[in-house]
Tab-separated table of C-alpha atoms and ligand atoms in Angstrom:
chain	number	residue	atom	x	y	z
A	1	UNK	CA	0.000	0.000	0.000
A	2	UNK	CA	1.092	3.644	-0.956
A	3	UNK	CA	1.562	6.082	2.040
A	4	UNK	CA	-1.185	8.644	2.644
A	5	UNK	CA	0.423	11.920	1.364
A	6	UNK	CA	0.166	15.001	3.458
A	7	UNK	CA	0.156	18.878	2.312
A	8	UNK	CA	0.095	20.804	5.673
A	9	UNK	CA	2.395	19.766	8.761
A	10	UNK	CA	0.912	19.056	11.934
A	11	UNK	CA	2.203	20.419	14.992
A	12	UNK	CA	3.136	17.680	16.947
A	13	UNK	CA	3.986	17.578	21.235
A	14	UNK	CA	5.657	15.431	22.781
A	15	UNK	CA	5.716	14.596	26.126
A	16	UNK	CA	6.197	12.379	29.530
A	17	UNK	CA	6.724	9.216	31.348
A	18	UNK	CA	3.909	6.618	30.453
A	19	UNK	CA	2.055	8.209	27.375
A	20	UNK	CA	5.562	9.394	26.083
A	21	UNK	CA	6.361	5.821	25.616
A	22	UNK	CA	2.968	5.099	24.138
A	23	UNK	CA	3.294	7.985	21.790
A	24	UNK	CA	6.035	5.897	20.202
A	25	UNK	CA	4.459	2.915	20.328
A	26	UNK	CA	1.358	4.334	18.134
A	27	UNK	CA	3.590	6.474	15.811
A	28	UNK	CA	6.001	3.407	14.912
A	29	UNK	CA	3.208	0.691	14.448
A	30	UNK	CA	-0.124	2.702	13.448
A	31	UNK	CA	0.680	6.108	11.768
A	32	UNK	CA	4.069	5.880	9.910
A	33	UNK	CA	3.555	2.785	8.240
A	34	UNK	CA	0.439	4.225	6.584
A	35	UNK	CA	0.608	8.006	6.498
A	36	UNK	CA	3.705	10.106	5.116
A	37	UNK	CA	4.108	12.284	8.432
A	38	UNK	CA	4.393	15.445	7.940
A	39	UNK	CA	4.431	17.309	11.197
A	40	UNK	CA	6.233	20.295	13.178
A	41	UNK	CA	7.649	18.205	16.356
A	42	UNK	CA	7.972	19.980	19.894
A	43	UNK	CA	9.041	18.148	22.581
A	44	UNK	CA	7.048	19.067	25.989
A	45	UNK	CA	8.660	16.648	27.769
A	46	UNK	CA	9.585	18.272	31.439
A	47	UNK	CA	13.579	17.537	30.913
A	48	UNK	CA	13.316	20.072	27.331
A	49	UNK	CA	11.060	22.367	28.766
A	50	UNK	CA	13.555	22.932	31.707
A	51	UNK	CA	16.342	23.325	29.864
A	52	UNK	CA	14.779	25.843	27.102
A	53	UNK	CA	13.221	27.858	30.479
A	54	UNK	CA	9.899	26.271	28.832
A	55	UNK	CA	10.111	28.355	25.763
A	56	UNK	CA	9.472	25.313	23.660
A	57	UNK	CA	6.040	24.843	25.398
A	58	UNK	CA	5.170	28.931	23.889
A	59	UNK	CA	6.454	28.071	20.417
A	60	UNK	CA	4.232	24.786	20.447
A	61	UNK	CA	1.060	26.834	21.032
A	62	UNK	CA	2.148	29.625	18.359
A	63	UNK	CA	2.884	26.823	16.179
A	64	UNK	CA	-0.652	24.819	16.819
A	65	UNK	CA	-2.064	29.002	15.534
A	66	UNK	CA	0.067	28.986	12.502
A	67	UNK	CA	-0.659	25.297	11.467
A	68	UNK	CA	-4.421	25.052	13.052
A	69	UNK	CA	-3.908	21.542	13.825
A	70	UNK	CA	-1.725	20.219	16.877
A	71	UNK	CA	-1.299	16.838	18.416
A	72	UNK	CA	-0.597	16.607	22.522
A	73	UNK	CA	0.827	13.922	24.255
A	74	UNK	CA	-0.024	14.103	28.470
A	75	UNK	CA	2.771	16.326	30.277
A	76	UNK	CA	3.622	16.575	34.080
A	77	UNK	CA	2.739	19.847	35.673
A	78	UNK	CA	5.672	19.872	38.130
A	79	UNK	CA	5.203	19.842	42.016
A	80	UNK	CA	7.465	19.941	44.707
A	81	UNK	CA	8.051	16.306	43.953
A	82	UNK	CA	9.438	16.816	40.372
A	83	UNK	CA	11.457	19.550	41.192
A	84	UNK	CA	13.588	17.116	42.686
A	85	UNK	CA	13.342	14.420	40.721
A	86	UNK	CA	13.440	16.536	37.675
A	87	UNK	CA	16.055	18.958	39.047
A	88	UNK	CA	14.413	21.759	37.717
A	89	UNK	CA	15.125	25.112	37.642
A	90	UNK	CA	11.618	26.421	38.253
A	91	UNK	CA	8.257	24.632	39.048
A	92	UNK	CA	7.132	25.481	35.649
A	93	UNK	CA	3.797	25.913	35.192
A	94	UNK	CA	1.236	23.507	33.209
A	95	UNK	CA	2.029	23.167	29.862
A	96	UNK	CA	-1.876	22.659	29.269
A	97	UNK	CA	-2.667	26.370	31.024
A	98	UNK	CA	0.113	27.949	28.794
A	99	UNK	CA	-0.969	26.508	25.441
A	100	UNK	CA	-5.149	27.101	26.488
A	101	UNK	CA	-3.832	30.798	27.503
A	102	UNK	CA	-2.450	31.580	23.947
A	103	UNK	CA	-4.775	29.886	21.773
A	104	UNK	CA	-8.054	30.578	24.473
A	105	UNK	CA	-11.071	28.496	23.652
A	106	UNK	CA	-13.136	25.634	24.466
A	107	UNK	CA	-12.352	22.214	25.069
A	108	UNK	CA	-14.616	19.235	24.298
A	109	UNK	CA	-14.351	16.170	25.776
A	110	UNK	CA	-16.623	13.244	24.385
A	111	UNK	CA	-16.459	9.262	26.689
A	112	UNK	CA	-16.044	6.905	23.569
A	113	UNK	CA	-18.565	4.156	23.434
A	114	UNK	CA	-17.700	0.413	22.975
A	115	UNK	CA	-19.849	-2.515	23.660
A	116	UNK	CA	-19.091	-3.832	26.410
A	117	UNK	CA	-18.195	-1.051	28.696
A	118	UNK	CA	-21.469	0.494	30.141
A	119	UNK	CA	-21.165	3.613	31.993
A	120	UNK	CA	-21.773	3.022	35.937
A	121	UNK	CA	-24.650	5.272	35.832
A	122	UNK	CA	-27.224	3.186	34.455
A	123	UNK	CA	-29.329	5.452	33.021
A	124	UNK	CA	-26.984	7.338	31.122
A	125	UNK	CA	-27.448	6.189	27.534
A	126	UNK	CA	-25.753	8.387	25.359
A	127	UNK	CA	-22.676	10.846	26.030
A	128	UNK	CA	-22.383	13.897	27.446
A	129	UNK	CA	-20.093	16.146	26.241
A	130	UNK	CA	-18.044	17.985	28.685
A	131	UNK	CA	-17.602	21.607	27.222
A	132	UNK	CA	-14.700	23.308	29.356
A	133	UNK	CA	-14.148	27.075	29.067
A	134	UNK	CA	-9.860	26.807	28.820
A	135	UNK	CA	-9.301	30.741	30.086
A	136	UNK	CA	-8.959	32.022	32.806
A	137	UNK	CA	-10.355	31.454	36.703
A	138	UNK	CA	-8.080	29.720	38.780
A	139	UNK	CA	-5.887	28.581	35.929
A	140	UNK	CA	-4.937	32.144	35.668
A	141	UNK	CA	-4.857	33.780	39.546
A	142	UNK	CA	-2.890	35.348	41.855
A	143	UNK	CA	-2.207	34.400	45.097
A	144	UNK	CA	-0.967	35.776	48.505
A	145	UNK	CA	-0.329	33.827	51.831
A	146	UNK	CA	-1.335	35.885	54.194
A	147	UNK	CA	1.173	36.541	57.243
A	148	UNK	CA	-1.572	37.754	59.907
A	149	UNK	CA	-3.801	40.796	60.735
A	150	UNK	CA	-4.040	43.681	57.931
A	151	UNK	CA	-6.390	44.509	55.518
A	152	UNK	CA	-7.127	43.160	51.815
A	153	UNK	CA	-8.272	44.943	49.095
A	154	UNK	CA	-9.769	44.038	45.080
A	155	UNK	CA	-8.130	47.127	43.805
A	156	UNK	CA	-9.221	48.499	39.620
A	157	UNK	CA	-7.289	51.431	37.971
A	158	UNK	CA	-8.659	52.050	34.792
A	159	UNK	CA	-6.216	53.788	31.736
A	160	UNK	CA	-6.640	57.332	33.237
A	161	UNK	CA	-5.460	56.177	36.704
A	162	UNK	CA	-9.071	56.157	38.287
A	163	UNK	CA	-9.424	53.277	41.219
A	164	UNK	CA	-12.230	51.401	42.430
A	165	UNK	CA	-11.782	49.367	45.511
A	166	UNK	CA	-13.637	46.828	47.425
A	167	UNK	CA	-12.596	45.595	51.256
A	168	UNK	CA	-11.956	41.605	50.425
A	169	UNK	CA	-11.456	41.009	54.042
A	170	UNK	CA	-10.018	42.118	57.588
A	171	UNK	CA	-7.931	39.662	58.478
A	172	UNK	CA	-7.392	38.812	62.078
A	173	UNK	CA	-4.558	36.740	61.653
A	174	UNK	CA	-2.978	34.717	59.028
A	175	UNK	CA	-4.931	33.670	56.000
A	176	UNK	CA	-5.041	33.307	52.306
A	177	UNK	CA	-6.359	35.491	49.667
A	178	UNK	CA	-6.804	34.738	45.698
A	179	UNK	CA	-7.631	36.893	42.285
A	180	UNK	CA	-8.691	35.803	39.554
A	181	UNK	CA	-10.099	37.161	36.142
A	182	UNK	CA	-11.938	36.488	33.175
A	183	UNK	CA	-12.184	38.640	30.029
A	184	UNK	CA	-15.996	39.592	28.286
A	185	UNK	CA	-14.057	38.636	24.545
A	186	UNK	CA	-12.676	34.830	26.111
A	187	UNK	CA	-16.779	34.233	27.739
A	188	UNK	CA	-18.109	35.420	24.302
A	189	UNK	CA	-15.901	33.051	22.204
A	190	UNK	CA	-16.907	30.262	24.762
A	191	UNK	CA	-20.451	30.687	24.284
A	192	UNK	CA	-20.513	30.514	20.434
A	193	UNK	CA	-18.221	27.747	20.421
A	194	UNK	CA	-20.752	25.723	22.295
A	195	UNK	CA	-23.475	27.336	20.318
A	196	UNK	CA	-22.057	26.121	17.051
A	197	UNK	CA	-20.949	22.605	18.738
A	198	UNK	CA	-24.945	21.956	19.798
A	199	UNK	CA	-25.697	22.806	16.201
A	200	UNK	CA	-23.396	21.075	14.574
A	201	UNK	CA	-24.075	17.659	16.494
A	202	UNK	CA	-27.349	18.522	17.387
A	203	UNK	CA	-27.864	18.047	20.688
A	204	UNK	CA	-29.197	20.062	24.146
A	205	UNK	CA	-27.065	22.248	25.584
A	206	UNK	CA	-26.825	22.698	29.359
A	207	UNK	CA	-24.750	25.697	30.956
A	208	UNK	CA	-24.545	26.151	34.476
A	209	UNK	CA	-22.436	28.777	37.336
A	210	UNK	CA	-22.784	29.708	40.504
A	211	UNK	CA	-24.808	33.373	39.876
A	212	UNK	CA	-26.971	33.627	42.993
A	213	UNK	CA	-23.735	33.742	44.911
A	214	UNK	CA	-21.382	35.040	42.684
A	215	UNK	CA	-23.476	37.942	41.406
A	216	UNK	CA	-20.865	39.545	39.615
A	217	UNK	CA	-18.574	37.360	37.872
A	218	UNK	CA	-20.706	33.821	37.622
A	219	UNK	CA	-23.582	36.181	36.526
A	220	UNK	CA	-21.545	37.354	33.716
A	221	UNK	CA	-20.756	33.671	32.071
A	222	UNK	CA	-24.874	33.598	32.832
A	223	UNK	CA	-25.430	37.008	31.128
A	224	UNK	CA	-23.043	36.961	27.937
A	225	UNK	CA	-24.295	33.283	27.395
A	226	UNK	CA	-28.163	34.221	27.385
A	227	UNK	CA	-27.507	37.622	25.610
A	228	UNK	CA	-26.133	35.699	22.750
A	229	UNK	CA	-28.228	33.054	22.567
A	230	UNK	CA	-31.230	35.660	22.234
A	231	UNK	CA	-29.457	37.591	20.067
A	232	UNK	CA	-28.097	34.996	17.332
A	233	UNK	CA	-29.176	31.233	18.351
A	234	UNK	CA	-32.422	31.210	19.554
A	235	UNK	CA	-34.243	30.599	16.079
A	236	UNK	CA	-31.407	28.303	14.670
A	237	UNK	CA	-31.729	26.062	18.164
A	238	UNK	CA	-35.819	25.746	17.294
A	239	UNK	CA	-35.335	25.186	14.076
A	240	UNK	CA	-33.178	22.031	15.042
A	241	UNK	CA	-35.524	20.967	17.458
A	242	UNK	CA	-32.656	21.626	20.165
A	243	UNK	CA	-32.922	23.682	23.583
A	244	UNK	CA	-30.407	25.784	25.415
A	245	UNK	CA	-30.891	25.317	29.384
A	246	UNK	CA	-29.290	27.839	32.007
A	247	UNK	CA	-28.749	26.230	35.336
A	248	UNK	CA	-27.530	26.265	38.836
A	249	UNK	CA	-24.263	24.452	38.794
A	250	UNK	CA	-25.501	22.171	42.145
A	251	UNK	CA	-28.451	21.633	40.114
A	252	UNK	CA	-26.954	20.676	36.957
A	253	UNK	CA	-24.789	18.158	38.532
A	254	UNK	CA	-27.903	16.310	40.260
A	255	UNK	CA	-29.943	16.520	37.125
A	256	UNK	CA	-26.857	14.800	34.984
A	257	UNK	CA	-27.062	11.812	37.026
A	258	UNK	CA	-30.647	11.434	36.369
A	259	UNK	CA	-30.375	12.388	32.564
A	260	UNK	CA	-30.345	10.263	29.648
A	261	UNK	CA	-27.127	11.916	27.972
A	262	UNK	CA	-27.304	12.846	24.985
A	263	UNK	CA	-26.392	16.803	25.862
A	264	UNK	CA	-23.822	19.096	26.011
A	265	UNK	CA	-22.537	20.161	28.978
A	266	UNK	CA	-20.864	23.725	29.320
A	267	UNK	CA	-18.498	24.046	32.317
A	268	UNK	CA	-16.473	26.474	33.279
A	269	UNK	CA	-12.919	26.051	33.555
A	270	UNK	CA	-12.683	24.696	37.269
A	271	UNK	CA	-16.070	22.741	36.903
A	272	UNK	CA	-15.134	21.565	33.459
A	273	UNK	CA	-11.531	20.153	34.632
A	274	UNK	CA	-13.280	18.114	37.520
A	275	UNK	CA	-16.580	16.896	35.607
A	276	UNK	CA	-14.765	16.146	33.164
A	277	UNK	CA	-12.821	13.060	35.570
A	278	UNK	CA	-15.990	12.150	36.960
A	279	UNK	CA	-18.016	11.715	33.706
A	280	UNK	CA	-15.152	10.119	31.848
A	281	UNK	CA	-14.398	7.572	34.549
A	282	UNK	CA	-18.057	6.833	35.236
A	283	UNK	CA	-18.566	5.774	31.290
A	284	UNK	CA	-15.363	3.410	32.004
A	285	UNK	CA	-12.354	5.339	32.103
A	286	UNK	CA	-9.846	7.946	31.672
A	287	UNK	CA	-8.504	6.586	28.915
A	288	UNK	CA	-11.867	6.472	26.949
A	289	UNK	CA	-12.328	10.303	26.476
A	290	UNK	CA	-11.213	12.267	23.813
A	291	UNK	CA	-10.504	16.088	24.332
A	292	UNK	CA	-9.855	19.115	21.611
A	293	UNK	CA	-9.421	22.416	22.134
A	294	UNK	CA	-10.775	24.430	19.618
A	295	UNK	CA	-9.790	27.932	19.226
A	296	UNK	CA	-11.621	31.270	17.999
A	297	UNK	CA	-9.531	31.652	15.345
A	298	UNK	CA	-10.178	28.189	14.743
A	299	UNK	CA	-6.885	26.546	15.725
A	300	UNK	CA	-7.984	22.450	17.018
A	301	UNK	CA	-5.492	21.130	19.674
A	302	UNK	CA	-6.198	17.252	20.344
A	303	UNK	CA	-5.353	15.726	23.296
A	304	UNK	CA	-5.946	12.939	25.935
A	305	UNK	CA	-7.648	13.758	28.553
A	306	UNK	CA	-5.794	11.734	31.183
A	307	UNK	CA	-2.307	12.579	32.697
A	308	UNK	CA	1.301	10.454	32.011
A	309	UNK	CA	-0.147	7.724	34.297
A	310	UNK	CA	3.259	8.020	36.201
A	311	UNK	CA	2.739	4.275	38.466
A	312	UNK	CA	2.513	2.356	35.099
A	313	UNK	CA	5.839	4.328	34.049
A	314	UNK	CA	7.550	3.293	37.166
A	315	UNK	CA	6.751	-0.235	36.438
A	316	UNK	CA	7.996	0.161	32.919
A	317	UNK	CA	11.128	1.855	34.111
A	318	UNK	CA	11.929	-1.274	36.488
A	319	UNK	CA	11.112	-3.615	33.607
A	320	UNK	CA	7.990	-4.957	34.646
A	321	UNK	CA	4.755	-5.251	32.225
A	322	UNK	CA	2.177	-2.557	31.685
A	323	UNK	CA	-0.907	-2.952	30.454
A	324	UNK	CA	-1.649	1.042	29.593
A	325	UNK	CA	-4.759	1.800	27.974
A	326	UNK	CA	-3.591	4.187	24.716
A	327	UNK	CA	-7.202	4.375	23.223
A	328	UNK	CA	-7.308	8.586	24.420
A	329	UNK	CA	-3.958	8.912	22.534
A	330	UNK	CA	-5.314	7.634	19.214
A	331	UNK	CA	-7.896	9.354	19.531
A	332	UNK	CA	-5.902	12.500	19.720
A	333	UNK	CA	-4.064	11.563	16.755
A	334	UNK	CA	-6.684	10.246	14.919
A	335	UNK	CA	-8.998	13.333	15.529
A	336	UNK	CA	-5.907	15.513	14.766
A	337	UNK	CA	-5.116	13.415	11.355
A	338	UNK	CA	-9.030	13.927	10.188
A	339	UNK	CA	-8.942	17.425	10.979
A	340	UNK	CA	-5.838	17.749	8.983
A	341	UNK	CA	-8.003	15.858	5.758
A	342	UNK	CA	-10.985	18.023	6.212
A	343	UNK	CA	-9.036	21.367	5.911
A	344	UNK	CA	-6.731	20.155	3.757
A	345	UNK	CA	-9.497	18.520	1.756
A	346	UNK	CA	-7.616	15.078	2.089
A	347	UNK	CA	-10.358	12.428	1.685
A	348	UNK	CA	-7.426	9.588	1.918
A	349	UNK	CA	-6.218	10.972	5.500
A	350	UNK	CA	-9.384	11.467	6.801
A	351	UNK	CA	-10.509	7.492	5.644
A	352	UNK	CA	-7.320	6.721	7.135
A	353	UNK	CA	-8.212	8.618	10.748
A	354	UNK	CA	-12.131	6.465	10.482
A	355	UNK	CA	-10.073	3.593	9.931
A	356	UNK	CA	-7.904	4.059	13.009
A	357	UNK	CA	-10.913	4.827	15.104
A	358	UNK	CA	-12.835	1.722	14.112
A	359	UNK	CA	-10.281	-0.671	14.190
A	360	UNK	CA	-9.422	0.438	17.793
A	361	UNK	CA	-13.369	0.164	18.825
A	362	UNK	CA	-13.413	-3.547	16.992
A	363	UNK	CA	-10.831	-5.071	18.842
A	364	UNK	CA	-12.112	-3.900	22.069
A	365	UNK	CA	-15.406	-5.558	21.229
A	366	UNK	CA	-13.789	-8.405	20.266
A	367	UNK	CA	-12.260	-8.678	23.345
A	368	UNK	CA	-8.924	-7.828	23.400
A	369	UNK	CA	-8.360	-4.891	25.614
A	370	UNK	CA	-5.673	-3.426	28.412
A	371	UNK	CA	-6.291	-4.143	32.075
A	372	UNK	CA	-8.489	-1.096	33.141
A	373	UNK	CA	-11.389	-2.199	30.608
A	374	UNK	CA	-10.908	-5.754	30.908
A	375	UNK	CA	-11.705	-5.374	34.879
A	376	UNK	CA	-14.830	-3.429	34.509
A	377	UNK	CA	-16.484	-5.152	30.759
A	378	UNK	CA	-19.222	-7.199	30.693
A	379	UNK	CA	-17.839	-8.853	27.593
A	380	UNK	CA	-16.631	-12.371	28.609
A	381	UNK	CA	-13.763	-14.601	27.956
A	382	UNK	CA	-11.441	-11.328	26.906
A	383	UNK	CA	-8.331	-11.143	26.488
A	384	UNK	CA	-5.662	-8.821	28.745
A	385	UNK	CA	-3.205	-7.500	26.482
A	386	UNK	CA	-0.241	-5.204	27.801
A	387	UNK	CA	0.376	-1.889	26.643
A	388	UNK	CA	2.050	-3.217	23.084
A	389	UNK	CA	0.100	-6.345	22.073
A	390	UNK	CA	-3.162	-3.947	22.483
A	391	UNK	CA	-1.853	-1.050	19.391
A	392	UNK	CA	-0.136	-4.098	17.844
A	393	UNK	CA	-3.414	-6.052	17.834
A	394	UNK	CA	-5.276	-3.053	16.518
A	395	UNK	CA	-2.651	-2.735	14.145
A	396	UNK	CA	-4.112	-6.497	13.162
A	397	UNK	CA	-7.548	-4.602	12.781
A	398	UNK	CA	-6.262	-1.638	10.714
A	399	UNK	CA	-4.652	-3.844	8.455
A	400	UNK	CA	-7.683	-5.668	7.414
A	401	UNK	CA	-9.666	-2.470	7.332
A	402	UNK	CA	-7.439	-0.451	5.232
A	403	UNK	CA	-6.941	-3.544	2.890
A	404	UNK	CA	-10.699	-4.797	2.224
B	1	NAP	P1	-3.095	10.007	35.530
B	1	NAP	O1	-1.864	9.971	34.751
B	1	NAP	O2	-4.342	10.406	34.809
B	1	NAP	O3	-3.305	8.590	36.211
B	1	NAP	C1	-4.065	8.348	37.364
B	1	NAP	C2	-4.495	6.877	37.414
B	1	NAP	O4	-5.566	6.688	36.504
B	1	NAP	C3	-3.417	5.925	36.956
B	1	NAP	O5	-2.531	5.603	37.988
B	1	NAP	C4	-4.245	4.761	36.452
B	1	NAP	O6	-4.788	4.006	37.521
B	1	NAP	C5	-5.411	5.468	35.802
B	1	NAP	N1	-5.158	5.795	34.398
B	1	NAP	C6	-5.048	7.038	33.824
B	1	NAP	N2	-4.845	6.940	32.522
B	1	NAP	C7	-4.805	5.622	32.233
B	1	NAP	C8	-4.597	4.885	31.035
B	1	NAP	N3	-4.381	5.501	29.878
B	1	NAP	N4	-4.622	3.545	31.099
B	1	NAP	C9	-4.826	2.906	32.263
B	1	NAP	N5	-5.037	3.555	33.420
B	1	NAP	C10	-5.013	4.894	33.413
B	1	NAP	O7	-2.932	11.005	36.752
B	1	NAP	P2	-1.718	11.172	37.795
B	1	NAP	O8	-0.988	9.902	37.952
B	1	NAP	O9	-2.355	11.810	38.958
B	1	NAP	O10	-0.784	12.208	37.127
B	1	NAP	C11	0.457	11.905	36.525
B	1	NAP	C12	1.009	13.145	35.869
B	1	NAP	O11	0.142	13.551	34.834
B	1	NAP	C13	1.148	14.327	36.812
B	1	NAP	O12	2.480	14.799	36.758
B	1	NAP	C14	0.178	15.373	36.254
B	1	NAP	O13	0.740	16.655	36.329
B	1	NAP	C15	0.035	14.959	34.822
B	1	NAP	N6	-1.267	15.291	34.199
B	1	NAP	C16	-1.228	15.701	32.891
B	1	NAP	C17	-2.396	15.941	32.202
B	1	NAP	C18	-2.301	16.363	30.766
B	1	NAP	O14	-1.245	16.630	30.265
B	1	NAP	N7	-3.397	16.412	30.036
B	1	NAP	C19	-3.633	15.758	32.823
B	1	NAP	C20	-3.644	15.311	34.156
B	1	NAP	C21	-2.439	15.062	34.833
B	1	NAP	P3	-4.056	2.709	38.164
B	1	NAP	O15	-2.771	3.216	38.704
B	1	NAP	O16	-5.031	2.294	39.208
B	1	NAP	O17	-3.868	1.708	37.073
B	2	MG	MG1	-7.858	17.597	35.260
């Protein structure tokens, strides 16, 4: 068979422990053997970002703008730990918050669906799509340990110098204090990119904060959102037979456990990073999510949605089997290939990326699958492959797919 041909690079990023060594593993056995690479490699790995003073992780993003298309591997965010163990210069910060901070945006994250694996809520029935605003909020703040008794203040100048200034608190001894900002243009884009996502896939889309406490800011989100929606969705959503739903964020989270699925979920940023792990793990698992961050300029960053899944490392490091589930990290590449095809108008890549998605699905309903599925399916007889005979046995699939 004739490689796939490519006419636009794809930014490529590298990066730690576990899924660094899985990144390999899919590259060597189910991309380069079919598809004539052509992409713009940055390695994120901790050890290059230290030693470039994490420069490499800025060019990446400005890179994924230029190209529109990037491909992430899982990085760590360093700790105390990995200072130490990574002898780092600084405790850089997450190479996820710098690369959301340049290109801004939205970041969808869909549980893939095999027979076999049934979500642990019982009545969910469909996905739900996780919709995380990726600006701002905590991701973004400022904080002070407070030393004891004094005074703190939320302090605005504007461009001529003119302050307004709200009492935070009177401490009476040692505390700690936090700011944190959005921007009106980052809440806009949000909204219309899960405007045009419900449209596009046609389905419900939920959106909830915390407004009745957080008058202010939460009530923002709640205003731009409806403003918008009034302004430029409303008739497009009825005309698809699809509804827009504002909610309390407590209530949102007791009505998804009772829901169907089905919907789209808008979080933002803090909600979206921890619903995100709850409604990933309770359709199987980490490692069945795919994530993309799409852009307002329209720049589409794919990722995994899990971390390095450092304790399987250490057992790889000391020579002992893994059995790592790498179906996220296709999925990255394979919704990063596709993407690639459909602006490049490349019908062969994007068969290919279909291909690579089904044949991974197939063998895990035929059975073959890495330890974290195979203890929770209700398939029997199945077989526990470790982290290499599971891509090479959906190599087996691809094969026979891209052949027939
Ligand atoms: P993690 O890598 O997501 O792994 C946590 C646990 O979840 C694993 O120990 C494993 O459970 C299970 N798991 C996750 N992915 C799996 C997979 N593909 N196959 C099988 N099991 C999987 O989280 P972590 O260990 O807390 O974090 C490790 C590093 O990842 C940290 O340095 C963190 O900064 C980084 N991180 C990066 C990203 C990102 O780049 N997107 C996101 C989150 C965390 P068992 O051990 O029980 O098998
Ligand atoms: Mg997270």
């Amino acid at each position: 068979m004739e490689k796939i041909q490519m006419t636009t690079p794809l930014v490529e990023m590298d990066g730690d422990e576990m899924t660094r060594i899985l990144w390999k593993m899919i590259k060597d056995n189910l991309i380069l053997p079919y598809v004539d690479l052509k992409s713009e490699y940055y390695d994120l790995g901790l050890e290059y970002r230290n030693e470039t003073d994490d420069k490499v992780t800025v060019d990446s993003a400005n890179a994924a703008k230029k190209y529109g298309v990037a491909v992430k591997c899982a990085t760590i965010t360093p700790n105390a730990a990995r200072m130490t163990e990574y002898n780092l210069k600084e405790m850089w910060k997450s190479p996820n918050g710098t690369i959301r901070a340049i290109l801004d945006g939205t970041v969808f994250r869909t549980p893939i669906i095999v027979k076999g694996i049934e979500p642990c809520v019982k009545n969910w029935k469909k996905p739900i799509t996780l919709a995380r605003h990726a600006y701002g909020d905590v991701y973004k703040n400022t904080e002070i340990k407070v030393p004891g008794a004094g005074k703190a203040y939320l302090v605005y100048e504007d461009e001529n110098g003119n302050e307004t200034k709200e009492l935070i608190h009177e401490f009476k001894g040692a505390g700690v204090l936090q700011g944190m900002h959005n921007a009106d243009k980052s809440i806009t884009s949000f909204a219309r990119s899960c405007f045009n996502f419900a449209l596009d896939t046609k389905q419900d889309l939920w959106f909830a904060t915390k407004d009745t406490i957080s008058k202010k800011y939460d009530h923002t989100f709640k205003d731009i959102f409806n403003e918008i929606y009034e302004a430029e969705y409303k008739a497009k959503f009825e005309a698809a037979g699809i509804e827009y739903f504002y909610t309390l964020i407590d209530d949102a989270v007791a009505r998804v456990m009772k829901a169907k699925g089905g919907f789209i979920w808008a979080c933002k940023n803090y909600d979206g990073d921890v619903m995100s792990d709850m409604v990933s793990s309770a359709f199987g698992s980490l490692a069945m999510m795919t994530s993309v961050l799409v852009s307002p300029d329209g720049a589409y960053e794919y990722e995994a949605a899990h971390g390095t899944v450092q304790r399987h490392y250490y057992k790889h490091l000391k020579g002992e089997e893994t059995s790592t589930n790498s179906v996220a990290t296709i999925f990255a590449w394979s919704g990063a290939l596709r993407k690639r095809g459909e602006l490049d108008k490349n019908d062969a890549l994007m068969k290919y990326a279909d291909a690579l998605e089904k044949a991974t699905i197939k063998t895990i309903e035929d059975g073959k699958m890495t330890k974290d599925l195979a203890l929770i399916t209700s398939l029997e007889n199945v077989t526990t492959l470790n982290s290499e005979d599971f891509i090479l046995a959906i190599k087996d699939e691809l094969e026979a797919l891209l052949n027939a």
